[in-house]
mmCIF file of C-alpha atoms and ligand atoms in Angstrom:
data_model
loop_
_atom_site.group_PDB
_atom_site.id
_atom_site.type_symbol
_atom_site.label_atom_id
_atom_site.label_comp_id
_atom_site.label_asym_id
_atom_site.label_seq_id
_atom_site.Cartn_x
_atom_site.Cartn_y
_atom_site.Cartn_z
ATOM 1 C CA MET A 1 0.000 0.000 0.000
ATOM 2 C CA ASN A 2 1.210 3.506 -0.707
ATOM 3 C CA LEU A 3 2.253 5.481 2.326
ATOM 4 C CA LEU A 4 2.462 8.628 0.257
ATOM 5 C CA GLN A 5 0.803 9.420 -3.027
ATOM 6 C CA ALA A 6 0.807 12.678 -4.949
ATOM 7 C CA THR A 7 -1.473 12.955 -7.939
ATOM 8 C CA GLY A 8 -1.380 15.799 -10.458
ATOM 9 C CA LEU A 9 0.790 17.819 -8.076
ATOM 10 C CA CYS A 10 1.523 21.397 -9.198
ATOM 11 C CA VAL A 11 3.604 24.105 -7.501
ATOM 12 C CA SER A 12 3.754 27.694 -8.738
ATOM 13 C CA TYR A 13 5.601 30.795 -7.618
ATOM 14 C CA GLY A 14 3.545 33.572 -9.182
ATOM 15 C CA ALA A 15 3.827 33.019 -12.906
ATOM 16 C CA ILE A 16 6.583 30.395 -12.555
ATOM 17 C CA GLU A 17 5.298 26.835 -12.709
ATOM 18 C CA ALA A 18 8.009 24.917 -10.872
ATOM 19 C CA VAL A 19 6.155 21.584 -10.665
ATOM 20 C CA ARG A 20 3.694 20.608 -13.359
ATOM 21 C CA ASP A 21 1.188 17.844 -12.872
ATOM 22 C CA ILE A 22 3.401 15.133 -11.420
ATOM 23 C CA ASP A 23 2.418 11.760 -9.957
ATOM 24 C CA ILE A 24 4.650 10.254 -7.267
ATOM 25 C CA ALA A 25 3.947 7.310 -5.002
ATOM 26 C CA VAL A 26 6.042 5.791 -2.230
ATOM 27 C CA GLU A 27 5.114 2.463 -0.712
ATOM 28 C CA ARG A 28 5.599 1.726 2.965
ATOM 29 C CA GLY A 29 9.193 0.626 3.562
ATOM 30 C CA GLU A 30 10.550 1.761 0.199
ATOM 31 C CA LEU A 31 13.596 3.905 -0.444
ATOM 32 C CA VAL A 32 12.691 5.937 -3.526
ATOM 33 C CA CYS A 33 14.841 8.626 -5.093
ATOM 34 C CA LEU A 34 14.004 11.689 -7.138
ATOM 35 C CA ILE A 35 16.873 12.851 -9.321
ATOM 36 C CA GLY A 36 17.224 15.737 -11.717
ATOM 37 C CA ALA A 37 19.284 18.776 -12.619
ATOM 38 C CA ASN A 38 19.418 22.032 -10.751
ATOM 39 C CA GLY A 39 16.111 23.900 -11.096
ATOM 40 C CA ALA A 40 14.140 20.815 -12.148
ATOM 41 C CA GLY A 41 11.634 21.280 -9.324
ATOM 42 C CA LYS A 42 12.840 18.684 -6.799
ATOM 43 C CA THR A 43 12.914 20.950 -3.750
ATOM 44 C CA SER A 44 9.530 22.446 -4.631
ATOM 45 C CA THR A 45 8.102 18.922 -4.819
ATOM 46 C CA LEU A 46 9.511 17.943 -1.409
ATOM 47 C CA LYS A 47 8.351 21.194 0.195
ATOM 48 C CA ALA A 48 4.838 20.606 -1.086
ATOM 49 C CA LEU A 49 4.880 17.008 0.208
ATOM 50 C CA ALA A 50 6.112 18.232 3.610
ATOM 51 C CA GLY A 51 3.496 20.993 3.850
ATOM 52 C CA MET A 52 6.080 23.791 3.671
ATOM 53 C CA ILE A 53 4.389 25.303 0.613
ATOM 54 C CA LYS A 54 0.839 24.969 -0.655
ATOM 55 C CA PRO A 55 0.483 23.165 -3.975
ATOM 56 C CA SER A 56 -1.280 25.126 -6.693
ATOM 57 C CA GLY A 57 -2.961 21.933 -7.866
ATOM 58 C CA GLY A 58 -3.302 18.216 -7.320
ATOM 59 C CA GLU A 59 -3.773 15.985 -4.330
ATOM 60 C CA ILE A 60 -1.476 14.500 -1.691
ATOM 61 C CA ARG A 61 -2.539 11.417 0.216
ATOM 62 C CA HIS A 62 -0.771 10.008 3.228
ATOM 63 C CA ASN A 63 -1.904 6.712 4.713
ATOM 64 C CA SER A 64 -4.933 6.987 2.393
ATOM 65 C CA GLU A 65 -5.992 10.298 3.966
ATOM 66 C CA THR A 66 -5.979 13.520 1.974
ATOM 67 C CA VAL A 67 -3.380 15.863 3.450
ATOM 68 C CA THR A 68 -3.183 18.459 0.673
ATOM 69 C CA GLY A 69 -2.574 21.912 2.161
ATOM 70 C CA ILE A 70 -2.099 20.619 5.719
ATOM 71 C CA SER A 71 0.655 22.423 7.675
ATOM 72 C CA SER A 72 4.124 20.941 8.105
ATOM 73 C CA HIS A 73 3.573 21.018 11.871
ATOM 74 C CA GLU A 74 0.549 18.740 11.521
ATOM 75 C CA LEU A 75 2.389 16.494 9.051
ATOM 76 C CA VAL A 76 5.284 16.048 11.514
ATOM 77 C CA LYS A 77 2.705 14.832 14.037
ATOM 78 C CA ARG A 78 1.507 12.351 11.443
ATOM 79 C CA GLY A 79 5.026 11.064 10.923
ATOM 80 C CA ILE A 80 6.342 12.997 7.923
ATOM 81 C CA SER A 81 9.668 14.739 8.441
ATOM 82 C CA LEU A 82 11.702 16.827 6.000
ATOM 83 C CA VAL A 83 15.467 17.308 6.127
ATOM 84 C CA PRO A 84 15.677 20.519 4.121
ATOM 85 C CA GLU A 85 18.238 21.525 1.523
ATOM 86 C CA GLY A 86 20.912 23.495 3.349
ATOM 87 C CA ARG A 87 20.108 21.551 6.529
ATOM 88 C CA GLY A 88 18.327 24.262 8.551
ATOM 89 C CA ILE A 89 19.997 23.540 11.858
ATOM 90 C CA PHE A 90 20.242 26.100 14.678
ATOM 91 C CA GLY A 91 23.869 27.227 14.612
ATOM 92 C CA ARG A 92 23.941 28.806 18.053
ATOM 93 C CA LEU A 93 22.377 25.850 19.805
ATOM 94 C CA THR A 94 24.352 22.783 20.805
ATOM 95 C CA VAL A 95 24.122 19.458 19.036
ATOM 96 C CA GLU A 96 21.980 18.064 21.822
ATOM 97 C CA GLU A 97 19.682 21.122 21.877
ATOM 98 C CA ASN A 98 19.177 20.772 18.118
ATOM 99 C CA LEU A 99 18.261 17.116 18.572
ATOM 100 C CA ASP A 100 15.834 18.010 21.378
ATOM 101 C CA MET A 101 14.128 20.463 18.997
ATOM 102 C CA GLY A 102 13.391 17.552 16.694
ATOM 103 C CA ALA A 103 11.339 15.952 19.467
ATOM 104 C CA TYR A 104 9.433 19.108 20.403
ATOM 105 C CA LEU A 105 6.031 17.614 19.615
ATOM 106 C CA ARG A 106 6.584 14.523 21.738
ATOM 107 C CA ASN A 107 6.010 14.039 25.425
ATOM 108 C CA ASP A 108 6.988 10.371 25.687
ATOM 109 C CA ARG A 109 10.240 11.265 27.501
ATOM 110 C CA GLN A 110 11.569 7.725 27.781
ATOM 111 C CA ALA A 111 11.108 6.977 24.105
ATOM 112 C CA VAL A 112 12.712 10.327 23.236
ATOM 113 C CA ALA A 113 15.742 9.407 25.341
ATOM 114 C CA ALA A 114 15.923 6.048 23.573
ATOM 115 C CA ASP A 115 15.752 7.770 20.181
ATOM 116 C CA LEU A 116 18.499 10.164 21.204
ATOM 117 C CA ASN A 117 20.690 7.168 21.969
ATOM 118 C CA ARG A 118 19.765 5.702 18.633
ATOM 119 C CA VAL A 119 20.855 8.861 16.808
ATOM 120 C CA PHE A 120 24.136 8.812 18.735
ATOM 121 C CA THR A 121 24.619 5.176 17.717
ATOM 122 C CA LEU A 122 23.984 6.013 14.059
ATOM 123 C CA PHE A 123 26.270 9.054 14.291
ATOM 124 C CA PRO A 124 28.939 8.566 16.987
ATOM 125 C CA ARG A 125 30.478 11.880 15.951
ATOM 126 C CA LEU A 126 27.391 13.676 17.187
ATOM 127 C CA ALA A 127 27.699 11.938 20.545
ATOM 128 C CA GLU A 128 31.287 13.136 20.863
ATOM 129 C CA ARG A 129 30.167 16.667 20.047
ATOM 130 C CA ARG A 130 26.859 16.790 21.899
ATOM 131 C CA GLY A 131 27.791 19.948 23.818
ATOM 132 C CA GLN A 132 29.346 21.762 20.849
ATOM 133 C CA THR A 133 27.451 24.590 19.120
ATOM 134 C CA ALA A 134 26.096 23.340 15.812
ATOM 135 C CA GLY A 135 27.471 26.265 13.811
ATOM 136 C CA THR A 136 31.007 25.071 14.514
ATOM 137 C CA LEU A 137 30.433 21.563 13.075
ATOM 138 C CA SER A 138 31.834 20.569 9.677
ATOM 139 C CA GLY A 139 29.432 20.374 6.731
ATOM 140 C CA GLY A 140 29.160 16.620 6.996
ATOM 141 C CA GLU A 141 28.541 16.751 10.735
ATOM 142 C CA GLN A 142 25.843 19.377 10.187
ATOM 143 C CA GLN A 143 24.175 17.054 7.694
ATOM 144 C CA MET A 144 24.328 14.242 10.251
ATOM 145 C CA LEU A 145 22.741 16.578 12.775
ATOM 146 C CA ALA A 146 19.954 17.549 10.363
ATOM 147 C CA ILE A 147 19.155 13.879 9.715
ATOM 148 C CA GLY A 148 19.438 13.095 13.421
ATOM 149 C CA ARG A 149 17.073 15.907 14.285
ATOM 150 C CA ALA A 150 14.504 14.626 11.793
ATOM 151 C CA MET A 151 14.842 11.140 13.301
ATOM 152 C CA MET A 152 13.972 12.593 16.717
ATOM 153 C CA SER A 153 10.372 13.096 15.578
ATOM 154 C CA ARG A 154 10.327 9.319 14.978
ATOM 155 C CA PRO A 155 9.121 9.688 11.387
ATOM 156 C CA ALA A 156 7.450 6.960 9.386
ATOM 157 C CA LEU A 157 8.382 8.884 6.253
ATOM 158 C CA LEU A 158 11.617 10.801 5.860
ATOM 159 C CA LEU A 159 11.994 13.325 3.036
ATOM 160 C CA LEU A 160 15.636 14.174 2.338
ATOM 161 C CA ASP A 161 16.666 17.096 0.147
ATOM 162 C CA GLU A 162 20.167 16.627 -1.300
ATOM 163 C CA PRO A 163 21.874 15.328 1.823
ATOM 164 C CA SER A 164 25.169 14.849 -0.038
ATOM 165 C CA MET A 165 25.371 18.415 -1.322
ATOM 166 C CA GLY A 166 28.743 20.057 -0.786
ATOM 167 C CA LEU A 167 30.278 17.131 1.080
ATOM 168 C CA ALA A 168 33.610 15.416 0.504
ATOM 169 C CA PRO A 169 33.355 11.967 -1.166
ATOM 170 C CA MET A 170 34.052 10.029 2.033
ATOM 171 C CA MET A 171 31.380 11.941 3.900
ATOM 172 C CA VAL A 172 28.931 11.447 1.005
ATOM 173 C CA ARG A 173 29.449 7.708 1.348
ATOM 174 C CA LYS A 174 28.978 7.816 5.111
ATOM 175 C CA ILE A 175 25.747 9.831 4.863
ATOM 176 C CA LEU A 176 24.281 7.603 2.137
ATOM 177 C CA GLU A 177 25.221 4.447 4.043
ATOM 178 C CA THR A 178 23.423 5.786 7.081
ATOM 179 C CA ILE A 179 20.349 6.610 4.987
ATOM 180 C CA GLN A 180 20.385 2.994 3.847
ATOM 181 C CA ILE A 181 20.582 1.775 7.453
ATOM 182 C CA ILE A 182 17.669 4.034 8.452
ATOM 183 C CA SER A 183 15.705 2.590 5.543
ATOM 184 C CA GLU A 184 16.542 -0.998 6.499
ATOM 185 C CA GLU A 185 15.288 -0.262 9.997
ATOM 186 C CA GLY A 186 11.852 0.408 8.535
ATOM 187 C CA VAL A 187 11.656 4.134 7.822
ATOM 188 C CA THR A 188 10.148 4.927 4.417
ATOM 189 C CA ILE A 189 12.357 7.360 2.524
ATOM 190 C CA LEU A 190 12.008 9.736 -0.396
ATOM 191 C CA LEU A 191 15.509 10.931 -1.285
ATOM 192 C CA VAL A 192 16.175 13.904 -3.554
ATOM 193 C CA GLU A 193 19.677 13.905 -5.006
ATOM 194 C CA GLN A 194 21.728 15.526 -7.726
ATOM 195 C CA ASN A 195 24.257 12.763 -7.127
ATOM 196 C CA ALA A 196 22.310 10.420 -9.401
ATOM 197 C CA ARG A 197 24.802 7.598 -9.358
ATOM 198 C CA ALA A 198 24.787 7.251 -5.576
ATOM 199 C CA ALA A 199 21.031 7.749 -5.317
ATOM 200 C CA LEU A 200 20.319 5.040 -7.914
ATOM 201 C CA GLU A 201 22.659 2.674 -6.082
ATOM 202 C CA ILE A 202 20.886 2.833 -2.739
ATOM 203 C CA SER A 203 17.252 3.172 -3.882
ATOM 204 C CA SER A 204 14.904 0.536 -5.250
ATOM 205 C CA ARG A 205 12.865 2.886 -7.446
ATOM 206 C CA ALA A 206 13.519 6.266 -8.966
ATOM 207 C CA TYR A 207 11.853 9.225 -10.610
ATOM 208 C CA VAL A 208 13.670 11.555 -12.981
ATOM 209 C CA MET A 209 12.495 15.151 -12.980
ATOM 210 C CA GLU A 210 13.041 17.605 -15.832
ATOM 211 C CA ASN A 211 11.620 21.096 -16.103
ATOM 212 C CA GLY A 212 8.976 20.503 -13.476
ATOM 213 C CA ALA A 213 7.742 17.198 -14.878
ATOM 214 C CA ILE A 214 8.558 13.520 -14.337
ATOM 215 C CA SER A 215 10.314 12.370 -17.504
ATOM 216 C CA LEU A 216 11.171 8.796 -16.479
ATOM 217 C CA SER A 217 10.481 6.445 -13.620
ATOM 218 C CA GLY A 218 11.101 2.810 -12.756
ATOM 219 C CA PRO A 219 13.329 0.433 -10.834
ATOM 220 C CA SER A 220 16.626 2.171 -10.029
ATOM 221 C CA ARG A 221 18.687 -0.609 -11.567
ATOM 222 C CA GLU A 222 16.860 -0.268 -14.882
ATOM 223 C CA LEU A 223 17.174 3.504 -14.884
ATOM 224 C CA ALA A 224 20.906 3.254 -14.147
ATOM 225 C CA ASP A 225 21.213 1.245 -17.396
ATOM 226 C CA ASP A 226 18.925 3.497 -19.423
ATOM 227 C CA PRO A 227 20.959 5.351 -22.086
ATOM 228 C CA ARG A 228 18.950 8.553 -21.527
ATOM 229 C CA VAL A 229 19.781 8.514 -17.812
ATOM 230 C CA ARG A 230 23.385 7.521 -18.422
ATOM 231 C CA HIS A 231 23.852 10.312 -20.905
ATOM 232 C CA ALA A 232 22.143 13.070 -18.908
ATOM 233 C CA TYR A 233 22.957 12.161 -15.311
ATOM 234 C CA LEU A 234 25.736 9.588 -15.114
ATOM 235 C CA GLY A 235 28.208 11.197 -17.471
ATOM 236 C CA GLY A 236 28.397 8.443 -20.042
HETATM 237 N N1 ADP B 1 10.685 30.912 -3.773
HETATM 238 C C1 ADP B 1 10.725 30.887 -5.106
HETATM 239 N N2 ADP B 1 10.254 31.915 -5.847
HETATM 240 C C2 ADP B 1 10.288 31.882 -7.187
HETATM 241 N N3 ADP B 1 10.782 30.864 -7.918
HETATM 242 C C3 ADP B 1 11.259 29.816 -7.257
HETATM 243 C C4 ADP B 1 11.270 29.765 -5.818
HETATM 244 N N4 ADP B 1 11.810 28.586 -5.433
HETATM 245 C C5 ADP B 1 12.128 27.935 -6.575
HETATM 246 N N5 ADP B 1 11.805 28.666 -7.659
HETATM 247 C C6 ADP B 1 11.988 28.272 -9.062
HETATM 248 O O1 ADP B 1 11.337 27.039 -9.249
HETATM 249 C C7 ADP B 1 12.090 26.193 -10.103
HETATM 250 C C8 ADP B 1 12.362 24.876 -9.400
HETATM 251 O O2 ADP B 1 13.213 25.104 -8.280
HETATM 252 P P1 ADP B 1 13.546 23.968 -7.224
HETATM 253 O O3 ADP B 1 12.305 23.320 -6.817
HETATM 254 O O4 ADP B 1 14.380 24.618 -6.162
HETATM 255 O O5 ADP B 1 14.427 22.973 -8.106
HETATM 256 P P2 ADP B 1 15.571 21.932 -7.698
HETATM 257 O O6 ADP B 1 15.423 21.627 -6.246
HETATM 258 O O7 ADP B 1 15.328 20.745 -8.581
HETATM 259 O O8 ADP B 1 16.876 22.592 -7.998
HETATM 260 C C9 ADP B 1 13.342 26.976 -10.468
HETATM 261 O O9 ADP B 1 13.125 27.560 -11.718
HETATM 262 C C10 ADP B 1 13.438 28.004 -9.391
HETATM 263 O O10 ADP B 1 14.060 29.169 -9.845
HETATM 264 MG MG1 MG B 2 16.785 21.721 -4.706
#
């Protein structure tokens, strides 16, 4: 069954139509990626799915309920969490304070403490730096913190916007490996990436976005072999 389904989704900024009539579905437990060039409309799609912007058309269903136009705050309560492009962490707060913010809607203190331990197990570097202000972390550590913070809301569905952006190759690998572990532990994931090669490697299905529309979709392995994808996104 689909955990998330967008049908005919449109996003506009004034006269600019950033997302035009796209259909995207993610089944419970899947790791699906959305790849595409800069400006293709990936972030706009994720923001609409996370309730950060109102779609100009179409419908979004979560768990078979219509959630179109519902606030991000309400969607977090329902188990949808976005790790935004550029990470959006609080630079002046400590690592631990940032992680606490991720659990702000929860009052099950014991489970929150268990989840904090879980984040520290996934990212030992964050445990070592729990008292450090987030603004002083490296780019990769900040990305870990952004993912960790999203995990603190105990999401059923995690939306990730270009988690590998601007990171050194070793850190890219570490972040993507951790995303795979989070997926294997049962969290459903929609991953937006410009790093198409890596995204196709760790996902089971993929959508390719071009100029606001979905141009191709299918099993990631098939898309990785598709000449159109190879030519446009895999450099060969
Ligand atoms: N706040 C905004 N106001 C106006 N245009 C925007 C805004 N955000 C994005 N756009 C435009 O929407 C299109 C899609 O952008 P975006 O969703 O950020 O693409 P991607 O994440 O794939 O790079 C681009 O043409 C971009 O310039
Ligand atoms: Mg983007």
